[in-house]
Coordinates of C-alpha atoms in Angstrom, one line a residue:
X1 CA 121.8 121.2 93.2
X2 CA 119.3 122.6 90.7
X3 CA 119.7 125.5 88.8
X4 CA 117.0 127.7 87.8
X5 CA 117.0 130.4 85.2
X6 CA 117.4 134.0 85.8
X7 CA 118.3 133.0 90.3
X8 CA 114.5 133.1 90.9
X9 CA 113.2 130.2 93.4
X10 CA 112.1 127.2 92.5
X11 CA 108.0 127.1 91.6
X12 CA 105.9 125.0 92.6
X13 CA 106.1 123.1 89.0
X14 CA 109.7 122.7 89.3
X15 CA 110.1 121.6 92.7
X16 CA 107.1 119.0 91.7
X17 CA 109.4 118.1 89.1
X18 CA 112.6 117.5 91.3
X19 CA 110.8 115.9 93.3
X20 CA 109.2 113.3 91.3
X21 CA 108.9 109.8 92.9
X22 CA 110.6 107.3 91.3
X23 CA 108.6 105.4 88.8
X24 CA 110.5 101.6 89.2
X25 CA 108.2 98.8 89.8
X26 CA 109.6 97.7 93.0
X27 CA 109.3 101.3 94.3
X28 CA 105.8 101.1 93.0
X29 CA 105.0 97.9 94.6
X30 CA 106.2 98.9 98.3
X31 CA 104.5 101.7 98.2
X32 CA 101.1 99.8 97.2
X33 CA 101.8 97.5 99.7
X34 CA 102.2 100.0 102.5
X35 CA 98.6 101.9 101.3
X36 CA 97.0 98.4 101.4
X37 CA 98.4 97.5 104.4
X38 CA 97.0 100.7 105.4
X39 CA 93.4 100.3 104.5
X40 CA 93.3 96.3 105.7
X41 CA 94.7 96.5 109.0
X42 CA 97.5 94.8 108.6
X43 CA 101.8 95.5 108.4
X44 CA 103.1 95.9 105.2
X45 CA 105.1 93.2 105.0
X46 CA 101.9 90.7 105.7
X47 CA 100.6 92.4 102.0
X48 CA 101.9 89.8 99.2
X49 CA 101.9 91.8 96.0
X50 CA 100.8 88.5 94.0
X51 CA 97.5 88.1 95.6
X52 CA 94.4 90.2 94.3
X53 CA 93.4 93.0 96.4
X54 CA 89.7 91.4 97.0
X55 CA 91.4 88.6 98.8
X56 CA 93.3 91.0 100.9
X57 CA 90.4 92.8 101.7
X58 CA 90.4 95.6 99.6
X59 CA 86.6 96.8 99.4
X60 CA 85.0 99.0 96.3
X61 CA 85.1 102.3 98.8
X62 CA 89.1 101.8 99.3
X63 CA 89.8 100.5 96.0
X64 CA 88.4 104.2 94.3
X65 CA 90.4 106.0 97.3
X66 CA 93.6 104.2 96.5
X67 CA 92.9 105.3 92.9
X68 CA 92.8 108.9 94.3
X69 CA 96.3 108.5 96.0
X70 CA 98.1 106.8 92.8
X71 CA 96.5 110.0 90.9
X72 CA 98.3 112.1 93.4
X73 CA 101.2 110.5 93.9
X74 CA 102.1 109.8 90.5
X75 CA 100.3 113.0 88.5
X76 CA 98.4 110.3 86.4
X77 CA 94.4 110.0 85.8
X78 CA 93.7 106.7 86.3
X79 CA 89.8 104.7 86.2
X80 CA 88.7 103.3 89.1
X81 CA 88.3 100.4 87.3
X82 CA 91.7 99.6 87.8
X83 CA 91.9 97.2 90.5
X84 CA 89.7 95.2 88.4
X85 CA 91.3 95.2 85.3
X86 CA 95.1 95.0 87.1
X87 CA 94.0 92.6 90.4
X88 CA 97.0 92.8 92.5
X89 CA 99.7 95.0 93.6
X90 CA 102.4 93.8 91.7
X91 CA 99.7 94.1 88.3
X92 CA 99.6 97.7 89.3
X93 CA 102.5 98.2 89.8
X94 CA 103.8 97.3 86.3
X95 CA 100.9 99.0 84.7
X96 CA 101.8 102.8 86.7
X97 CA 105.7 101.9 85.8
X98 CA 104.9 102.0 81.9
X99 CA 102.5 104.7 82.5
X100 CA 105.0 106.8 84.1
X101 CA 107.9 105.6 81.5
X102 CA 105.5 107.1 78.6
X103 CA 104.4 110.1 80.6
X104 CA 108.1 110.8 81.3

């Protein structure tokens, strides 16, 4: 259990903290998979994290909302660029794991 200084409740920065999702690559890549399964129809486990997200189906208007939910979900600003310049899920992936290791 976490302790907090002077008894008071966690705030909203701490429990953000505690709750932090974990930053590994294959964490990462499942959860990718499951958004992109998400936005192509499909069950995550039909998503192969080695092909690019064009050839999955991933169009411009769901590639810049999946930016919006690795923002969230990881407290990062990234471009919407990215799924350009890091094609698939698992080149993602190890892009937000560094990003998170040097935000950490």
């Amino acid at each position: 259990m976490t302790s907090y200084p002077d008894d008071r409740y966690p705030t909203e920065e701490t429990q953000m903290f505690d709750t932090a999702p974990t930053a590994h690559p294959s964490t990462i890549t499942g959860w990718l998979a499951e958004r992109v399964a998400d936005y192509t129809e499909r069950a995550p486990h039909q998503v192969d994290p080695a092909v690019p997200l064009a050839e999955l189906g991933i169009d411009s208007v769901s590639a810049v909302a999946l930016c919006g939910e690795i923002e969230d979900r990881w407290s990062l600003d990234v471009d919407p660029t990215l799924v350009f310049d890091y094609p698939t899920i698992a080149d993602i992936a190890a892009f937000l794991a560094a990003e998170t290791a040097l935000a950490a």
